[in-house]
C-alpha cells in the first residue's frame, strides 16, 4: 500500500527547487547543531526531511481545513507555538534579552539599558529545570513559574571563547537559592544574620514566602569579573590587588564622594550635565543639629571642616563620581571640597558574614578564590569562608562537631573543590551588592556576556525629553 504524499497542488518548478535548496540547508544546519548540542537532536532530522522533501505528513492540515473555525483556530495556535518555540530556542542556545535594573555598573552600563546577552562565547548552559513556563524566568505575579519535579545536571556546550578577567558577565545570583519573596535585597542569608532565621521564616507580612530556587531559575545579575579561580584577592584603599599585584581599574569606575558647597544647591541641570542619577544623590543633614562629639567624629572621618567662623558646613552631598566627573565638579563655582566617603567596618554586610570585623568595602581580604581540583585544609577560617561552596554549590553535607569536620557523614580534614569560582564586582564600587557582600560565583551559575545594547531609557527624565538615550543605542558592548 503506497503512502500518500501531500505535495502542494499549485507548486511551480521554481518554488519546488527553492524548497529543495532550503531543505538541504536546514538538513545541514540540523546535523551541525546536533554535532554541537548532542546527537539526540538528530531525532528532528526526519521531520525536517519530510517537511521539505518527502511530504508524507500533511503539515497544512489545519490551515486547509474546510471548517473556518478550525482553520482559524489552528492557524492562531500554530503561529503562537511557532513564536514561543523559536524564541525559547534562541534564548536557550544563542542570546537572551536582559535589562539593567540598578546602577552597580554605572557608567559602563546604565540603569534602563536593554541588551542582548550572548551565550556563545562561554557556551550555552543547557536547561537544568526543563519544566517551566516559556518566556518567563522565575516568577509571574505571586507564583513561581517552574517545577523541580524533573531536573537535569549541569552541562555547558562548547563556546567560541573563554571567560576572562575584566569581562562583563551575566550570571544567576548565587545567594538567590533561598529567597524571601517580599524582601529580596539584602539576600536571605544576610536577612537571617541581621534579624534571625525564625523571624525571617515566619513573618510573612514583612518577608513573604520563603522559596528555594534551582540554579538556572535564580535572579540574573551582571557584574565585572575581577577574580579568577585560584587567585588571591585583596582590596586596599579601594584598589584591587590580585596575587599581590595592583589591577588596572575600569575606565568608568565610580566611588562615593562627599561634595561640600558654600551653601550652593547642586541643581538638576548640573547633575544632568554630570550624568549623575538623582536617586544616587543624597544631602547630608545639617551638622548644627547634632552633638559636638558627633561633629568632631564627622570631621575626623570625612576630612571636612566648617566653611566660616559660625561653624557652618554649607551643604554636603554624597554621590558616586568617576575621576573625570570629580575633576569636572571640582572646578564648579561654589564647590568648597570633595573628599571620598569613608566606610567603617561592618561585618554584618560583608562575606563571610561576621567573620572579619575589621574588613570594609574599601579594605577587604585577602581571600582565596576556589579553583577546581585544589584542596584546602579544613579549619575554623576555611570552614567559615568555604562552607557555602561545599554545601550549597557542590551539594555536600558539611558539619562541625567539637572541632572535628564531617563531609557527608565521614570525618574529613580537607576538601577538594569540584568546580571553578569567580569574583564579581560592580564598577560603581560603593553602590554595588557584589562578591564583597555574598561571595563567590560558581561556574555553573554563569549565563553569558552582554554583547549588544539595543535600547536605553532614563526613567528620571520625560520619555521624549531626555528619557531615551539615543547615543547609547544600537552598538556592541566592549565592557572595558
XYZ file of C-alpha atoms in Angstrom:
480
model
C 0.000 0.000 0.000
C 1.533 3.321 -1.116
C 1.724 6.198 1.340
C 0.070 9.464 0.443
C 2.291 12.465 -0.205
C 0.945 15.933 0.476
C 2.682 17.978 -2.180
C 1.174 21.454 -2.842
C -1.140 21.312 -5.875
C -0.058 24.557 -7.484
C 3.655 24.412 -6.721
C 5.721 25.613 -9.665
C 9.070 24.020 -10.604
C 10.853 27.175 -9.394
C 9.176 27.020 -5.964
C 9.953 23.292 -5.752
C 13.619 23.975 -6.457
C 13.760 26.628 -3.754
C 12.046 24.210 -1.362
C 14.731 21.604 -2.029
C 17.549 24.135 -1.633
C 16.155 25.438 1.649
C 15.567 21.846 2.783
C 19.187 20.952 2.100
C 20.359 23.957 4.105
C 18.058 23.084 7.008
C 19.219 19.442 6.995
C 22.860 20.503 7.134
C 22.049 23.019 9.874
C 20.266 20.299 11.891
C 23.240 17.952 11.572
C 25.693 20.701 12.523
C 23.588 21.723 15.509
C 23.352 18.071 16.623
C 27.130 17.707 16.449
C 27.390 20.721 18.781
C 24.446 20.270 21.136
C 24.240 16.469 21.206
C 23.381 13.759 18.705
C 19.975 13.215 20.351
C 18.862 16.278 18.367
C 19.041 14.149 15.203
C 15.550 12.972 16.126
C 14.416 16.220 14.489
C 16.082 15.390 11.156
C 13.379 13.011 9.772
C 10.763 15.729 10.325
C 12.922 18.300 8.560
C 13.382 15.887 5.633
C 9.664 15.239 5.438
C 8.721 18.924 5.662
C 10.954 19.906 2.761
C 11.231 16.721 0.672
C 9.079 13.629 1.197
C 5.812 15.290 2.389
C 4.311 12.176 3.996
C 2.918 14.301 6.841
C 0.114 16.698 5.994
C 1.733 19.804 7.500
C -1.029 22.052 6.169
C -3.939 20.013 7.511
C -5.338 22.707 9.818
C -4.737 25.646 7.508
C -6.566 23.909 4.653
C -9.487 22.604 6.727
C -12.966 23.200 5.343
C -14.325 24.362 8.689
C -13.362 28.054 9.002
C -13.423 27.933 12.831
C -10.982 25.023 12.966
C -8.909 26.604 10.226
C -8.643 29.908 12.110
C -8.010 28.268 15.482
C -5.269 26.000 14.152
C -3.683 28.938 12.349
C -3.560 31.077 15.511
C -2.374 28.261 17.782
C 0.233 27.232 15.236
C 1.594 30.764 14.926
C 1.739 31.230 18.716
C 3.511 27.890 19.238
C 5.943 28.683 16.438
C 6.864 32.025 18.062
C 7.206 30.505 21.558
C 9.339 27.574 20.389
C 11.544 29.773 18.193
C 12.168 32.413 20.884
C 12.773 29.749 23.555
C 15.252 28.010 21.249
C 17.104 31.279 20.570
C 17.106 32.291 24.257
C 18.414 28.877 25.300
C 21.264 28.451 22.842
C 22.249 31.828 21.382
C 21.289 35.041 23.187
C 18.776 36.413 25.664
C 17.299 39.839 26.370
C 18.320 41.473 29.646
C 17.553 44.808 31.332
C 19.910 46.630 33.707
C 17.923 47.130 36.953
C 20.462 49.014 39.102
C 23.387 51.424 38.984
C 26.056 48.929 40.096
C 27.876 49.119 36.730
C 27.488 52.819 36.029
C 28.909 54.414 33.921
C 29.691 51.283 31.897
C 26.088 50.061 31.808
C 23.293 52.366 32.932
C 20.032 51.706 34.720
C 17.462 51.311 31.945
C 19.859 49.813 29.382
C 18.393 46.878 27.470
C 20.820 44.496 25.878
C 21.309 41.088 24.346
C 23.380 38.636 26.367
C 25.436 36.326 24.175
C 25.658 32.705 25.316
C 28.004 31.671 22.522
C 31.305 32.957 23.922
C 31.310 30.806 27.069
C 28.978 28.200 25.580
C 25.263 27.957 26.419
C 24.333 26.180 29.619
C 21.623 23.612 28.941
C 18.374 23.995 30.928
C 18.586 22.446 34.388
C 14.886 22.945 35.175
C 13.032 21.982 31.957
C 9.535 22.120 33.465
C 8.876 25.857 33.376
C 6.636 28.364 31.663
C 8.193 29.613 28.420
C 9.427 33.213 28.123
C 9.174 33.728 31.922
C 12.230 33.453 34.133
C 11.151 32.502 37.654
C 8.037 34.335 38.817
C 4.737 35.567 37.424
C 2.729 37.602 39.911
C 2.834 35.657 43.171
C 3.590 32.308 41.523
C 6.866 30.547 40.830
C 6.801 29.536 37.151
C 8.710 26.240 37.233
C 8.631 22.784 38.770
C 11.568 20.921 40.309
C 9.870 17.540 39.783
C 12.325 16.916 36.934
C 15.786 18.457 36.968
C 18.920 17.880 34.911
C 22.600 18.059 35.893
C 24.782 20.974 34.845
C 26.108 20.797 31.291
C 27.609 23.520 29.121
C 28.153 23.312 25.376
C 31.388 24.409 23.761
C 31.769 28.151 23.178
C 33.997 30.102 20.826
C 35.920 31.760 23.684
C 36.591 31.510 27.390
C 35.743 33.549 30.436
C 38.409 36.175 31.143
C 39.313 38.697 33.785
C 37.507 42.065 33.375
C 34.698 40.522 31.285
C 31.201 41.792 31.939
C 29.331 38.654 32.981
C 25.645 37.822 33.434
C 25.088 35.084 35.997
C 22.474 33.584 38.269
C 22.653 35.177 41.721
C 24.359 32.548 43.941
C 22.786 33.769 47.175
C 19.391 33.668 45.446
C 18.915 29.959 46.111
C 16.653 30.839 49.026
C 14.507 33.952 48.633
C 12.246 35.980 50.883
C 9.747 36.957 48.198
C 8.790 40.302 49.775
C 12.346 41.386 50.607
C 14.845 40.177 48.037
C 17.540 42.704 48.954
C 19.531 42.038 51.037
C 19.654 38.312 50.335
C 18.046 35.700 52.571
C 21.254 34.722 54.417
C 22.025 38.338 55.267
C 18.450 38.848 56.479
C 18.794 35.798 58.726
C 22.106 37.072 60.084
C 20.636 40.507 60.811
C 17.182 39.579 62.160
C 17.289 35.842 62.944
C 16.173 32.892 60.825
C 12.977 32.279 62.792
C 11.836 35.878 62.342
C 12.505 35.851 58.595
C 10.882 32.449 58.087
C 7.698 33.226 59.996
C 6.964 36.936 59.499
C 5.262 36.618 56.103
C 3.790 40.128 56.289
C 7.312 41.582 56.094
C 9.364 38.928 54.310
C 6.756 36.967 52.365
C 7.040 33.308 51.460
C 10.454 31.675 51.623
C 11.120 29.805 48.386
C 14.024 27.714 47.106
C 15.137 28.242 43.504
C 17.310 25.912 41.418
C 20.460 27.308 39.796
C 19.014 28.342 36.419
C 15.943 29.966 37.984
C 17.815 32.298 40.316
C 17.694 36.005 39.517
C 20.063 37.363 36.885
C 22.876 39.712 37.913
C 25.511 41.442 35.789
C 28.917 42.457 37.174
C 32.545 42.678 36.114
C 34.710 39.603 36.631
C 37.582 40.697 38.864
C 38.993 37.475 40.317
C 39.678 34.181 38.521
C 39.797 30.667 40.038
C 42.983 30.231 42.055
C 43.513 33.976 42.601
C 44.060 35.588 45.973
C 42.175 38.893 46.056
C 42.656 41.845 48.358
C 41.308 45.412 48.345
C 43.419 48.165 49.869
C 42.064 51.705 49.986
C 39.587 50.868 47.174
C 42.354 49.464 44.937
C 42.012 45.803 43.924
C 45.092 43.587 44.165
C 45.286 40.128 42.615
C 48.057 37.871 43.911
C 49.705 40.971 45.362
C 49.632 42.999 42.119
C 47.509 46.150 41.731
C 44.946 45.790 38.950
C 44.009 48.368 36.337
C 40.742 49.989 37.344
C 37.788 50.038 34.918
C 37.645 53.151 32.743
C 34.362 54.311 34.287
C 34.906 53.150 37.868
C 32.971 55.257 40.389
C 33.453 55.842 44.092
C 31.230 57.747 46.504
C 32.316 61.259 47.453
C 31.183 63.918 49.888
C 30.761 67.189 47.984
C 30.830 70.280 50.202
C 29.484 73.576 48.842
C 29.413 77.094 50.249
C 25.660 76.726 50.675
C 25.044 76.375 46.953
C 22.426 73.835 45.936
C 23.533 71.327 43.303
C 20.967 71.927 40.583
C 19.204 69.405 38.418
C 20.916 70.944 35.393
C 24.366 70.386 36.889
C 23.549 66.780 37.824
C 22.235 66.193 34.282
C 25.419 67.658 32.844
C 27.484 65.316 35.023
C 25.131 62.417 34.140
C 24.555 61.635 37.815
C 21.380 59.742 38.703
C 19.138 61.725 41.049
C 18.471 58.571 43.049
C 22.190 58.204 43.789
C 22.490 61.701 45.304
C 21.754 62.325 48.971
C 22.174 65.506 51.006
C 23.645 65.118 54.468
C 21.589 66.505 57.391
C 22.622 69.833 58.914
C 25.514 69.238 61.304
C 24.342 72.041 63.591
C 21.574 69.717 64.766
C 23.929 67.064 66.207
C 26.113 66.973 69.315
C 29.668 68.390 69.442
C 31.050 64.857 69.851
C 29.294 63.731 66.665
C 30.601 66.794 64.800
C 34.171 66.014 65.838
C 33.721 62.388 64.782
C 32.364 63.541 61.420
C 35.330 65.911 60.925
C 37.792 63.139 61.734
C 36.183 60.606 59.393
C 35.267 62.858 56.489
C 38.120 65.360 56.402
C 35.651 68.258 56.022
C 35.792 71.463 58.070
C 33.443 74.411 58.675
C 33.400 76.964 55.867
C 33.252 80.007 58.166
C 33.591 81.141 61.780
C 29.932 80.385 62.513
C 30.642 76.663 62.293
C 28.541 76.199 59.178
C 29.494 73.338 56.882
C 27.465 74.727 53.994
C 25.689 71.956 52.142
C 27.120 68.445 51.900
C 26.045 65.960 49.245
C 27.065 62.347 48.774
C 27.198 60.927 45.242
C 29.156 58.493 43.056
C 31.716 60.059 40.716
C 34.306 58.856 38.235
C 37.699 60.551 38.443
C 36.799 62.603 35.368
C 33.492 63.681 36.914
C 35.236 64.578 40.185
C 37.737 66.841 38.461
C 34.983 68.440 36.430
C 32.827 69.131 39.503
C 35.820 70.435 41.431
C 36.035 73.378 39.040
C 32.402 74.452 39.516
C 31.660 77.683 41.364
C 30.574 77.213 44.971
C 32.362 73.863 45.463
C 34.487 74.015 48.627
C 35.858 70.473 48.884
C 35.349 66.967 47.512
C 36.514 64.016 49.623
C 35.960 60.296 49.247
C 33.379 58.739 51.544
C 34.918 56.876 54.464
C 33.399 53.474 55.296
C 33.723 51.913 58.734
C 33.928 48.130 59.268
C 30.597 46.309 59.199
C 30.916 42.538 59.405
C 27.143 42.088 59.051
C 27.188 43.167 55.396
C 30.410 41.562 54.146
C 31.193 37.992 53.142
C 31.797 35.795 55.081
C 29.165 37.273 57.358
C 30.540 38.207 60.770
C 33.970 36.625 60.245
C 36.240 39.663 59.786
C 35.129 42.632 61.920
C 37.924 44.839 60.559
C 37.077 44.477 56.839
C 35.303 47.196 54.851
C 34.188 47.575 51.229
C 37.438 49.505 50.575
C 39.766 47.367 52.681
C 38.875 43.737 52.192
C 40.699 40.436 52.244
C 42.929 38.703 51.419
C 40.634 35.904 50.274
C 41.409 32.876 48.088
C 39.049 32.164 45.164
C 38.441 28.392 44.831
C 39.663 26.502 41.775
C 38.516 23.066 40.604
C 40.894 20.352 41.800
C 42.517 22.467 44.526
C 42.452 21.030 48.044
C 42.116 23.127 51.197
C 42.652 22.073 54.793
C 39.563 22.383 56.970
C 39.930 24.692 59.952
C 37.717 27.373 61.563
C 38.766 30.004 58.984
C 38.336 27.854 55.851
C 35.143 26.335 57.247
C 33.541 29.774 57.620
C 34.873 31.000 54.259
C 34.058 27.996 52.063
C 31.171 26.348 53.922
C 28.662 27.736 51.413
C 30.680 26.483 48.430
C 30.811 22.972 49.858
C 27.184 22.815 50.978
C 25.095 24.960 48.649
C 27.082 24.893 45.406
C 28.656 21.425 45.462
C 25.869 19.611 47.306
C 27.660 18.069 50.278
C 26.586 17.820 53.885
C 29.223 19.620 55.947
C 29.223 19.521 59.736
C 31.481 20.614 62.560
C 31.307 18.705 65.832
C 33.647 19.507 68.720
C 36.363 20.715 66.360
C 36.057 17.719 64.024
C 34.713 18.157 60.475
C 32.434 15.725 58.663
C 31.559 15.700 54.946
C 28.557 13.535 54.047
C 28.833 11.905 57.467
C 32.515 10.930 57.128
C 35.393 12.538 59.074
C 37.407 14.899 56.894
C 40.455 17.116 57.337
C 40.459 18.572 53.818
C 38.215 19.273 50.846
C 38.854 19.343 47.078
C 36.729 21.757 45.064
C 34.748 20.257 42.176
C 34.223 23.427 40.143
C 35.730 26.827 39.462
C 34.587 30.000 41.187
C 34.780 33.675 40.229
C 34.803 37.044 41.998
C 32.413 39.698 40.632
C 32.281 43.416 41.409
C 30.417 46.437 40.080
C 32.197 49.425 38.546
C 30.126 51.674 40.831
C 32.147 50.320 43.736
C 30.284 51.902 46.657
C 26.806 51.242 45.243
C 27.124 47.610 44.241
C 25.931 44.486 46.031
C 28.585 42.114 44.733
C 31.010 39.386 45.830
C 32.093 41.508 48.782
C 28.565 41.014 50.135
C 27.672 37.473 49.062
C 30.849 35.716 47.988
C 31.893 33.546 45.068
C 30.072 32.846 41.801
C 30.229 29.144 40.841
C 30.960 28.194 37.235
C 27.548 26.539 36.781
C 25.872 29.921 37.528
C 27.475 31.679 34.539
C 24.937 32.641 31.836
C 26.775 34.760 29.265
C 28.248 38.149 28.438
C 26.479 41.384 27.368
C 27.084 41.831 23.647
C 24.692 44.378 22.097
C 22.830 47.365 23.566
C 19.627 47.987 21.621
C 17.651 50.374 23.880
C 18.445 52.771 26.728
C 15.776 54.532 28.794
C 16.247 57.084 31.563
C 13.267 56.847 33.914
C 14.311 60.076 35.668
C 13.536 62.137 32.553
C 10.382 62.581 30.438
C 10.314 59.990 27.664
C 10.656 62.454 24.780
C 12.830 64.953 26.634
C 15.902 63.015 27.637
C 14.079 59.803 28.525
C 15.588 57.975 25.558
C 19.372 57.875 25.467
C 19.721 57.839 21.681
C 23.524 57.990 21.711
C 23.797 54.694 23.622
C 21.514 52.652 21.396
C 22.380 50.086 18.727
C 26.013 49.408 19.491
C 28.166 46.491 20.566
C 29.351 46.301 24.169
C 33.070 46.013 24.844
C 32.827 46.492 28.603
C 36.339 47.847 29.044
